[in-house]
Amino acid sequence: MRNKLSIFALCIISLTAGCTQKKPPVEVSIEEIQGVPVLHVVSTVDSVHITSFKINRGNCNGSISYQLPVEVVFGGDLKVFAHGCNVKELLLDTDHGSFSFSF
């Protein structure tokens, strides 16, 4: 009986370990500059490559000053300009995984 409980406990631990979300490699904040929402994506790791982004699930046009993919180094700031919309969500695809940020 004890052996069966140990196997059951291991199975539960294995299942829950896969359910935890990784910590995002960036912090995101938002400000408005001359009426345009600007999302600041700041790296909290040595290097992160942003491969794509979506604002409001693709319902809002956004632009950056660089061509994707773009590398952001620790402390570096990538500005994403959201034109003509009320930003509610940002989805980032990176070389560390995909992450969603709500505002």
MMTF fields as JSON, N, C-alpha, C and O atoms, coordinates in Angstrom:
{
  "mmtfVersion": "1.0.0",
  "mmtfProducer": "UNKNOWN",
  "numBonds": 411,
  "numAtoms": 412,
  "numGroups": 103,
  "numChains": 1,
  "numModels": 1,
  "chainsPerModel": [1],
  "groupsPerChain": [103],
  "chainIdList": ["A"],
  "bondAtomList": [4, 2, 8, 6, 12, 10, 16, 14, 20, 18, 24, 22, 28, 26, 32, 30, 36, 34, 40, 38, 44, 42, 48, 46, 52, 50, 56, 54, 60, 58, 64, 62, 68, 66, 72, 70, 76, 74, 80, 78, 84, 82, 88, 86, 92, 90, 96, 94, 100, 98, 104, 102, 108, 106, 112, 110, 116, 114, 120, 118, 124, 122, 128, 126, 132, 130, 136, 134, 140, 138, 144, 142, 148, 146, 152, 150, 156, 154, 160, 158, 164, 162, 168, 166, 172, 170, 176, 174, 180, 178, 184, 182, 188, 186, 192, 190, 196, 194, 200, 198, 204, 202, 208, 206, 212, 210, 216, 214, 220, 218, 224, 222, 228, 226, 232, 230, 236, 234, 240, 238, 244, 242, 248, 246, 252, 250, 256, 254, 260, 258, 264, 262, 268, 266, 272, 270, 276, 274, 280, 278, 284, 282, 288, 286, 292, 290, 296, 294, 300, 298, 304, 302, 308, 306, 312, 310, 316, 314, 320, 318, 324, 322, 328, 326, 332, 330, 336, 334, 340, 338, 344, 342, 348, 346, 352, 350, 356, 354, 360, 358, 364, 362, 368, 366, 372, 370, 376, 374, 380, 378, 384, 382, 388, 386, 392, 390, 396, 394, 400, 398, 404, 402, 408, 406],
  "bondOrderList": [1, 1, 1, 1, 1, 1, 1, 1, 1, 1, 1, 1, 1, 1, 1, 1, 1, 1, 1, 1, 1, 1, 1, 1, 1, 1, 1, 1, 1, 1, 1, 1, 1, 1, 1, 1, 1, 1, 1, 1, 1, 1, 1, 1, 1, 1, 1, 1, 1, 1, 1, 1, 1, 1, 1, 1, 1, 1, 1, 1, 1, 1, 1, 1, 1, 1, 1, 1, 1, 1, 1, 1, 1, 1, 1, 1, 1, 1, 1, 1, 1, 1, 1, 1, 1, 1, 1, 1, 1, 1, 1, 1, 1, 1, 1, 1, 1, 1, 1, 1, 1, 1],
  "groupList": [{"groupName": "MET", "atomNameList": ["N", "CA", "C", "O"], "elementList": ["N", "C", "C", "O"], "formalChargeList": [0, 0, 0, 0], "bondAtomList": [1, 0, 2, 1, 3, 2], "bondOrderList": [1, 1, 2], "singleLetterCode": "M", "chemCompType": "L-PEPTIDE LINKING"}, {"groupName": "ARG", "atomNameList": ["N", "CA", "C", "O"], "elementList": ["N", "C", "C", "O"], "formalChargeList": [0, 0, 0, 0], "bondAtomList": [1, 0, 2, 1, 3, 2], "bondOrderList": [1, 1, 2], "singleLetterCode": "R", "chemCompType": "L-PEPTIDE LINKING"}, {"groupName": "ASN", "atomNameList": ["N", "CA", "C", "O"], "elementList": ["N", "C", "C", "O"], "formalChargeList": [0, 0, 0, 0], "bondAtomList": [1, 0, 2, 1, 3, 2], "bondOrderList": [1, 1, 2], "singleLetterCode": "N", "chemCompType": "L-PEPTIDE LINKING"}, {"groupName": "LYS", "atomNameList": ["N", "CA", "C", "O"], "elementList": ["N", "C", "C", "O"], "formalChargeList": [0, 0, 0, 0], "bondAtomList": [1, 0, 2, 1, 3, 2], "bondOrderList": [1, 1, 2], "singleLetterCode": "K", "chemCompType": "L-PEPTIDE LINKING"}, {"groupName": "LEU", "atomNameList": ["N", "CA", "C", "O"], "elementList": ["N", "C", "C", "O"], "formalChargeList": [0, 0, 0, 0], "bondAtomList": [1, 0, 2, 1, 3, 2], "bondOrderList": [1, 1, 2], "singleLetterCode": "L", "chemCompType": "L-PEPTIDE LINKING"}, {"groupName": "SER", "atomNameList": ["N", "CA", "C", "O"], "elementList": ["N", "C", "C", "O"], "formalChargeList": [0, 0, 0, 0], "bondAtomList": [1, 0, 2, 1, 3, 2], "bondOrderList": [1, 1, 2], "singleLetterCode": "S", "chemCompType": "L-PEPTIDE LINKING"}, {"groupName": "ILE", "atomNameList": ["N", "CA", "C", "O"], "elementList": ["N", "C", "C", "O"], "formalChargeList": [0, 0, 0, 0], "bondAtomList": [1, 0, 2, 1, 3, 2], "bondOrderList": [1, 1, 2], "singleLetterCode": "I", "chemCompType": "L-PEPTIDE LINKING"}, {"groupName": "PHE", "atomNameList": ["N", "CA", "C", "O"], "elementList": ["N", "C", "C", "O"], "formalChargeList": [0, 0, 0, 0], "bondAtomList": [1, 0, 2, 1, 3, 2], "bondOrderList": [1, 1, 2], "singleLetterCode": "F", "chemCompType": "L-PEPTIDE LINKING"}, {"groupName": "ALA", "atomNameList": ["N", "CA", "C", "O"], "elementList": ["N", "C", "C", "O"], "formalChargeList": [0, 0, 0, 0], "bondAtomList": [1, 0, 2, 1, 3, 2], "bondOrderList": [1, 1, 2], "singleLetterCode": "A", "chemCompType": "L-PEPTIDE LINKING"}, {"groupName": "CYS", "atomNameList": ["N", "CA", "C", "O"], "elementList": ["N", "C", "C", "O"], "formalChargeList": [0, 0, 0, 0], "bondAtomList": [1, 0, 2, 1, 3, 2], "bondOrderList": [1, 1, 2], "singleLetterCode": "C", "chemCompType": "L-PEPTIDE LINKING"}, {"groupName": "THR", "atomNameList": ["N", "CA", "C", "O"], "elementList": ["N", "C", "C", "O"], "formalChargeList": [0, 0, 0, 0], "bondAtomList": [1, 0, 2, 1, 3, 2], "bondOrderList": [1, 1, 2], "singleLetterCode": "T", "chemCompType": "L-PEPTIDE LINKING"}, {"groupName": "GLY", "atomNameList": ["N", "CA", "C", "O"], "elementList": ["N", "C", "C", "O"], "formalChargeList": [0, 0, 0, 0], "bondAtomList": [1, 0, 2, 1, 3, 2], "bondOrderList": [1, 1, 2], "singleLetterCode": "G", "chemCompType": "PEPTIDE LINKING"}, {"groupName": "GLN", "atomNameList": ["N", "CA", "C", "O"], "elementList": ["N", "C", "C", "O"], "formalChargeList": [0, 0, 0, 0], "bondAtomList": [1, 0, 2, 1, 3, 2], "bondOrderList": [1, 1, 2], "singleLetterCode": "Q", "chemCompType": "L-PEPTIDE LINKING"}, {"groupName": "PRO", "atomNameList": ["N", "CA", "C", "O"], "elementList": ["N", "C", "C", "O"], "formalChargeList": [0, 0, 0, 0], "bondAtomList": [1, 0, 2, 1, 3, 2], "bondOrderList": [1, 1, 2], "singleLetterCode": "P", "chemCompType": "L-PEPTIDE LINKING"}, {"groupName": "VAL", "atomNameList": ["N", "CA", "C", "O"], "elementList": ["N", "C", "C", "O"], "formalChargeList": [0, 0, 0, 0], "bondAtomList": [1, 0, 2, 1, 3, 2], "bondOrderList": [1, 1, 2], "singleLetterCode": "V", "chemCompType": "L-PEPTIDE LINKING"}, {"groupName": "GLU", "atomNameList": ["N", "CA", "C", "O"], "elementList": ["N", "C", "C", "O"], "formalChargeList": [0, 0, 0, 0], "bondAtomList": [1, 0, 2, 1, 3, 2], "bondOrderList": [1, 1, 2], "singleLetterCode": "E", "chemCompType": "L-PEPTIDE LINKING"}, {"groupName": "HIS", "atomNameList": ["N", "CA", "C", "O"], "elementList": ["N", "C", "C", "O"], "formalChargeList": [0, 0, 0, 0], "bondAtomList": [1, 0, 2, 1, 3, 2], "bondOrderList": [1, 1, 2], "singleLetterCode": "H", "chemCompType": "L-PEPTIDE LINKING"}, {"groupName": "ASP", "atomNameList": ["N", "CA", "C", "O"], "elementList": ["N", "C", "C", "O"], "formalChargeList": [0, 0, 0, 0], "bondAtomList": [1, 0, 2, 1, 3, 2], "bondOrderList": [1, 1, 2], "singleLetterCode": "D", "chemCompType": "L-PEPTIDE LINKING"}, {"groupName": "TYR", "atomNameList": ["N", "CA", "C", "O"], "elementList": ["N", "C", "C", "O"], "formalChargeList": [0, 0, 0, 0], "bondAtomList": [1, 0, 2, 1, 3, 2], "bondOrderList": [1, 1, 2], "singleLetterCode": "Y", "chemCompType": "L-PEPTIDE LINKING"}],
  "groupTypeList": [0, 1, 2, 3, 4, 5, 6, 7, 8, 4, 9, 6, 6, 5, 4, 10, 8, 11, 9, 10, 12, 3, 3, 13, 13, 14, 15, 14, 5, 6, 15, 15, 6, 12, 11, 14, 13, 14, 4, 16, 14, 14, 5, 10, 14, 17, 5, 14, 16, 6, 10, 5, 7, 3, 6, 2, 1, 11, 2, 9, 2, 11, 5, 6, 5, 18, 12, 4, 13, 14, 15, 14, 14, 7, 11, 11, 17, 4, 3, 14, 7, 8, 16, 11, 9, 2, 14, 3, 15, 4, 4, 4, 17, 10, 17, 16, 11, 5, 7, 5, 7, 5, 7],
  "groupIdList": [1, 2, 3, 4, 5, 6, 7, 8, 9, 10, 11, 12, 13, 14, 15, 16, 17, 18, 19, 20, 21, 22, 23, 24, 25, 26, 27, 28, 29, 30, 31, 32, 33, 34, 35, 36, 37, 38, 39, 40, 41, 42, 43, 44, 45, 46, 47, 48, 49, 50, 51, 52, 53, 54, 55, 56, 57, 58, 59, 60, 61, 62, 63, 64, 65, 66, 67, 68, 69, 70, 71, 72, 73, 74, 75, 76, 77, 78, 79, 80, 81, 82, 83, 84, 85, 86, 87, 88, 89, 90, 91, 92, 93, 94, 95, 96, 97, 98, 99, 100, 101, 102, 103],
  "secStructList": [7, 2, 2, 2, 2, 2, 2, 2, 2, 2, 2, 2, 2, 2, 2, 2, 2, 6, 6, 1, 7, 7, 7, 7, 1, 3, 3, 3, 3, 3, 3, 3, 3, 6, 6, 3, 3, 3, 3, 3, 3, 3, 3, 7, 1, 1, 3, 3, 3, 3, 3, 3, 3, 3, 3, 4, 4, 4, 6, 5, 3, 3, 3, 7, 1, 1, 7, 1, 1, 3, 3, 3, 3, 6, 6, 7, 3, 3, 3, 3, 3, 3, 3, 1, 1, 7, 7, 7, 3, 3, 3, 3, 3, 3, 6, 6, 3, 3, 3, 3, 3, 3, 7],
  "xCoordList": [0.823, 0.0, 0.867, 0.567, 1.932, 2.803, 3.438, 3.558, 3.845, 4.46, 3.469, 3.854, 2.209, 1.184, 0.976, 0.786, 1.009, 0.86, 2.029, 1.842, 3.238, 4.419, 4.327, 4.65, 3.893, 3.737, 2.661, 2.833, 1.547, 0.469, 0.972, 0.675, 1.726, 2.259, 3.204, 3.168, 4.047, 4.945, 4.176, 4.551, 3.103, 2.272, 1.653, 1.638, 1.144, 0.532, 1.578, 1.303, 2.762, 3.829, 4.217, 4.421, 4.324, 4.684, 3.646, 3.996, 2.378, 1.317, 1.284, 1.123, 1.436, 1.353, 2.6, 2.513, 3.735, 4.951, 4.821, 5.354, 4.129, 3.94, 2.93, 2.852, 2.162, 1.109, 1.58, 0.872, 2.749, 3.203, 3.72, 4.412, 3.387, 3.808, 5.196, 5.49, 6.045, 7.36, 7.235, 6.297, 8.199, 8.235, 8.625, 9.578, 7.893, 8.222, 9.627, 10.066, 10.336, 11.68, 11.665, 12.711, 10.467, 10.317, 9.285, 8.441, 9.367, 8.315, 7.694, 8.391, 6.387, 5.699, 4.928, 4.203, 5.097, 4.312, 3.75, 4.172, 2.793, 2.146, 2.044, 1.792, 2.241, 2.047, 1.463, 1.472, 0.964, 0.426, 1.315, 1.61, 1.745, 2.575, 1.838, 1.622, 1.461, 0.727, -0.481, -0.725, -1.218, -2.44, -2.254, -3.235, -1.003, -0.734, -0.257, 0.725, -0.949, -0.462, 0.891, 1.064, 1.835, 3.164, 3.423, 3.388, 3.683, 4.01, 5.526, 6.219, 6.04, 7.472, 7.743, 7.261, 8.521, 8.891, 10.354, 11.244, 10.605, 11.945, 12.429, 11.752, 13.598, 14.153, 14.625, 15.278, 14.283, 14.746, 15.733, 16.098, 16.161, 17.154, 18.283, 18.155, 19.383, 20.539, 20.182, 20.658, 19.337, 18.959, 17.64, 17.442, 16.749, 15.495, 15.228, 15.389, 14.82, 14.463, 12.942, 12.266, 12.41, 10.977, 10.749, 11.287, 9.951, 9.729, 8.427, 8.316, 7.44, 6.185, 5.403, 5.675, 4.425, 3.554, 2.175, 2.023, 1.17, -0.202, -0.791, -0.63, -1.477, -2.159, -3.652, -4.196, -4.308, -5.751, -6.122, -7.082, -5.332, -5.571, -5.577, -6.293, -4.767, -4.645, -5.64, -5.661, -6.47, -7.485, -6.984, -7.756, -5.714, -5.134, -3.806, -2.988, -3.601, -2.335, -1.255, -1.476, -0.092, 1.034, 2.271, 2.366, 3.213, 4.447, 5.626, 5.483, 6.798, 8.046, 9.051, 8.821, 10.147, 11.159, 12.14, 13.015, 12.012, 12.951, 12.198, 10.976, 12.94, 12.347, 12.44, 13.465, 11.366, 11.355, 12.082, 12.067, 12.713, 12.858, 13.87, 14.774, 13.688, 14.597, 15.093, 14.334, 16.374, 16.962, 16.868, 17.179, 16.436, 16.414, 17.307, 17.064, 18.333, 19.27, 18.781, 17.87, 19.384, 18.98, 18.874, 19.829, 17.696, 17.46, 17.075, 16.681, 17.19, 16.834, 15.328, 14.558, 14.918, 13.507, 13.09, 13.64, 12.127, 11.518, 10.186, 9.338, 9.995, 8.737, 7.82, 8.21, 6.59, 5.571, 4.483, 3.868, 4.252, 3.265, 1.937, 1.875, 0.883, -0.454, -1.288, -1.643, -1.592, -2.252, -3.769, -4.319, -4.434, -5.888, -6.648, -7.676, -6.172, -6.928, -6.713, -5.785, -7.581, -7.507, -6.849, -7.489, -5.609, -4.854, -5.376, -5.424, -5.763, -6.226, -5.294, -5.196, -4.598, -3.777, -2.619, -2.764, -1.474, -0.311, 0.149, 0.378, 0.286, 0.819, 2.184, 2.313, 3.203, 4.567, 5.021, 4.869, 5.576, 6.25, 7.742, 8.238, 8.453, 9.885, 10.607, 9.98, 11.927, 12.708, 12.646, 13.205, 11.978, 11.759, 10.335, 9.991, 9.517, 8.129, 7.179, 7.61, 5.891, 4.852, 4.286, 4.098, 4.017, 3.542, 2.461, 2.542, 1.455, 0.344, 0.346, 0.557, 0.107, 0.065, -1.261, -1.636, -1.975, -3.264, -3.124, -2.328, -3.921, -3.863, -5.226, -5.381],
  "yCoordList": [-1.198, 0.0, 1.261, 2.232, 1.233, 2.406, 2.707, 3.873, 1.685, 1.852, 2.49, 3.342, 2.083, 2.649, 4.126, 4.928, 4.495, 5.905, 6.735, 7.864, 6.177, 6.9, 7.145, 8.236, 6.146, 6.291, 7.326, 8.153, 7.291, 8.26, 9.679, 10.602, 9.851, 11.17, 11.678, 12.859, 10.8, 11.196, 11.634, 12.603, 10.923, 11.286, 12.661, 13.467, 12.938, 14.238, 15.346, 16.386, 15.144, 16.137, 16.379, 17.528, 15.332, 15.472, 16.28, 17.124, 16.03, 16.739, 18.214, 19.072, 18.514, 19.911, 20.692, 21.902, 20.053, 20.746, 21.285, 22.353, 20.574, 21.026, 22.147, 22.783, 22.411, 23.419, 24.802, 25.786, 24.893, 26.198, 27.025, 26.508, 28.298, 29.216, 29.738, 30.07, 29.807, 30.39, 31.884, 32.527, 32.423, 33.871, 34.544, 34.121, 35.59, 36.273, 36.876, 37.343, 36.868, 37.439, 38.958, 39.583, 39.54, 40.988, 41.521, 40.78, 42.822, 43.547, 44.494, 45.04, 44.689, 45.558, 46.632, 46.34, 47.869, 48.981, 49.763, 49.584, 50.632, 51.398, 52.857, 53.171, 53.742, 55.17, 55.74, 55.09, 56.945, 57.62, 58.795, 59.635, 58.854, 59.952, 60.609, 59.983, 61.844, 62.615, 61.831, 61.789, 61.22, 60.511, 59.106, 58.444, 58.626, 57.277, 56.396, 56.728, 55.266, 54.346, 53.749, 53.296, 53.758, 53.197, 52.136, 52.412, 50.921, 49.809, 49.718, 49.663, 49.702, 49.568, 48.124, 47.65, 47.433, 46.045, 46.063, 46.327, 45.784, 45.868, 44.468, 43.737, 44.108, 42.777, 42.66, 43.559, 41.539, 41.241, 40.069, 39.55, 39.659, 38.594, 39.135, 40.204, 38.392, 38.862, 39.193, 40.187, 38.355, 38.566, 37.854, 36.711, 38.533, 37.923, 38.401, 39.58, 37.472, 37.81, 37.855, 36.855, 39.022, 39.174, 38.775, 39.402, 37.732, 37.243, 37.742, 37.865, 38.03, 38.612, 39.174, 38.857, 40.016, 40.558, 40.796, 41.03, 40.732, 41.051, 41.919, 41.641, 42.977, 43.848, 43.582, 43.565, 43.374, 43.092, 41.953, 42.044, 40.875, 39.654, 39.904, 39.246, 40.864, 41.181, 42.209, 42.525, 42.742, 43.723, 45.161, 46.091, 45.355, 46.691, 46.694, 45.789, 47.713, 47.837, 48.361, 49.293, 47.748, 48.19, 48.293, 47.639, 49.114, 49.233, 49.392, 49.848, 49.0, 49.179, 49.801, 49.825, 50.294, 50.947, 49.972, 50.384, 48.688, 47.685, 46.595, 46.485, 45.798, 44.664, 43.434, 43.201, 42.659, 41.439, 40.314, 40.285, 39.395, 39.389, 40.442, 40.822, 40.902, 41.897, 41.403, 40.835, 41.629, 41.247, 42.423, 43.558, 42.141, 43.146, 42.61, 41.522, 43.368, 42.942, 43.418, 44.241, 42.902, 43.228, 44.731, 45.471, 45.175, 46.593, 47.37, 48.533, 46.723, 47.381, 47.546, 46.779, 48.55, 48.917, 48.895, 49.637, 48.054, 48.043, 48.752, 48.369, 49.789, 50.532, 50.013, 49.914, 49.68, 49.233, 50.297, 50.577, 50.883, 51.948, 51.341, 50.641, 51.609, 51.081, 52.224, 53.162, 52.132, 53.239, 53.096, 52.098, 54.107, 54.187, 53.103, 52.641, 52.681, 51.672, 51.813, 52.481, 51.176, 51.115, 49.783, 48.739, 49.792, 48.56, 47.815, 48.362, 46.573, 45.692, 44.506, 43.969, 44.092, 42.879, 42.958, 43.472, 42.442, 42.306, 40.86, 40.333, 40.217, 38.855, 38.949, 39.453, 38.459, 38.453, 37.027, 36.167, 36.776, 35.51, 35.801, 36.719, 35.002, 35.211, 33.881, 32.827, 33.942, 32.704, 32.02, 30.936, 32.634, 32.04, 31.482, 30.899, 31.66, 31.205, 32.344, 33.442, 32.082, 33.081, 33.577, 32.802, 34.881, 35.487, 36.518, 37.245, 36.571, 37.491, 38.478, 38.099, 39.757, 40.808, 41.538, 41.922, 41.735, 42.431, 43.794, 43.977, 44.754, 46.118, 46.576, 47.706],
  "zCoordList": [0.0, 0.0, 0.0, -0.695, 0.779, 0.86, -0.488, -0.865, -1.215, -2.525, -3.511, -4.311, -3.454, -4.33, -4.02, -4.935, -2.742, -2.364, -2.873, -3.324, -2.801, -3.282, -4.783, -5.255, -5.531, -6.978, -7.276, -8.171, -6.534, -6.721, -6.444, -7.202, -5.369, -5.018, -6.106, -6.45, -6.648, -7.727, -8.962, -9.622, -9.274, -10.431, -10.241, -11.172, -9.05, -8.771, -8.888, -9.487, -8.331, -8.403, -9.857, -10.25, -10.662, -12.07, -12.828, -13.653, -12.557, -13.253, -12.878, -13.746, -11.596, -11.178, -11.581, -11.79, -11.695, -12.101, -13.515, -13.816, -14.382, -15.746, -15.864, -16.915, -14.834, -14.895, -14.467, -14.682, -13.871, -13.404, -14.569, -15.447, -14.578, -15.629, -15.302, -14.154, -16.317, -16.123, -15.89, -16.36, -15.154, -14.931, -16.247, -16.901, -16.637, -17.885, -17.838, -16.788, -18.978, -19.024, -19.199, -19.37, -19.154, -19.318, -18.344, -17.84, -18.088, -17.384, -18.394, -19.249, -18.3, -19.26, -18.499, -17.548, -18.932, -18.396, -19.573, -20.716, -19.274, -20.337, -19.926, -18.763, -20.892, -20.684, -21.97, -23.015, -21.875, -23.054, -23.406, -22.557, -24.673, -25.162, -26.323, -27.36, -26.151, -27.157, -27.688, -28.894, -26.779, -27.136, -27.661, -27.999, -27.739, -28.24, -27.085, -26.421, -26.836, -25.809, -26.221, -27.353, -25.292, -25.544, -24.48, -23.28, -24.945, -24.054, -23.95, -24.966, -22.727, -22.486, -22.087, -21.058, -22.913, -22.651, -22.209, -23.018, -20.926, -20.348, -19.975, -19.251, -20.476, -20.204, -18.757, -18.227, -18.132, -16.773, -16.774, -15.719, -17.983, -18.142, -19.02, -19.616, -19.094, -19.871, -21.315, -21.864, -21.932, -23.321, -23.601, -23.19, -24.297, -24.732, -26.156, -26.472, -27.0, -28.376, -28.482, -28.243, -28.841, -29.078, -30.529, -31.442, -30.742, -32.1, -32.702, -33.921, -31.862, -32.358, -31.178, -30.02, -31.501, -30.471, -31.064, -32.263, -30.19, -30.56, -29.469, -28.28, -29.885, -28.941, -29.077, -30.181, -27.935, -27.915, -28.864, -29.629, -28.792, -29.579, -31.083, -31.838, -31.496, -32.917, -33.41, -34.6, -32.516, -32.904, -32.851, -33.086, -32.549, -32.43, -33.178, -33.013, -33.998, -34.718, -33.786, -33.013, -33.875, -33.079, -33.952, -34.99, -33.527, -34.294, -33.342, -32.207, -33.845, -33.125, -34.089, -35.298, -33.565, -34.4, -35.026, -35.787, -34.722, -35.201, -35.95, -35.85, -36.695, -37.386, -36.477, -35.838, -36.43, -35.624, -36.343, -37.574, -35.64, -34.184, -33.739, -34.484, -32.498, -31.938, -30.578, -29.792, -30.319, -29.031, -28.074, -28.434, -26.853, -25.789, -24.672, -24.148, -24.309, -23.274, -21.91, -21.826, -20.849, -19.48, -19.286, -19.526, -18.847, -18.621, -19.868, -19.782, -21.039, -22.291, -22.413, -21.834, -23.17, -23.292, -24.751, -25.565, -25.089, -26.414, -26.304, -25.498, -27.112, -27.088, -28.179, -29.343, -27.789, -28.738, -28.747, -27.718, -29.907, -30.045, -30.487, -31.498, -29.734, -30.032, -30.597, -29.884, -31.879, -32.575, -32.551, -33.017, -32.002, -32.071, -31.346, -31.841, -30.179, -29.446, -27.943, -27.487, -27.2, -25.748, -25.405, -25.528, -24.984, -24.764, -23.543, -22.442, -23.748, -22.677, -22.47, -21.367, -23.558, -23.472, -24.462, -25.571, -24.042, -24.906, -24.833, -23.744, -25.981, -26.06, -26.717, -27.833, -26.018, -26.537, -26.776, -25.909, -27.944, -28.225, -28.16, -28.813, -27.36, -27.166, -27.28, -27.392, -27.251, -27.236, -25.873, -25.703, -24.902, -23.575, -23.442, -22.414, -24.47, -24.426, -24.75, -25.105, -24.627, -24.883, -23.556, -22.618, -23.494, -22.253, -22.559, -23.55, -21.699, -21.854, -20.691, -19.539, -21.014, -20.005, -20.153, -21.261, -19.045, -19.06, -18.397, -17.476, -18.888, -18.372, -17.949, -17.485]
}
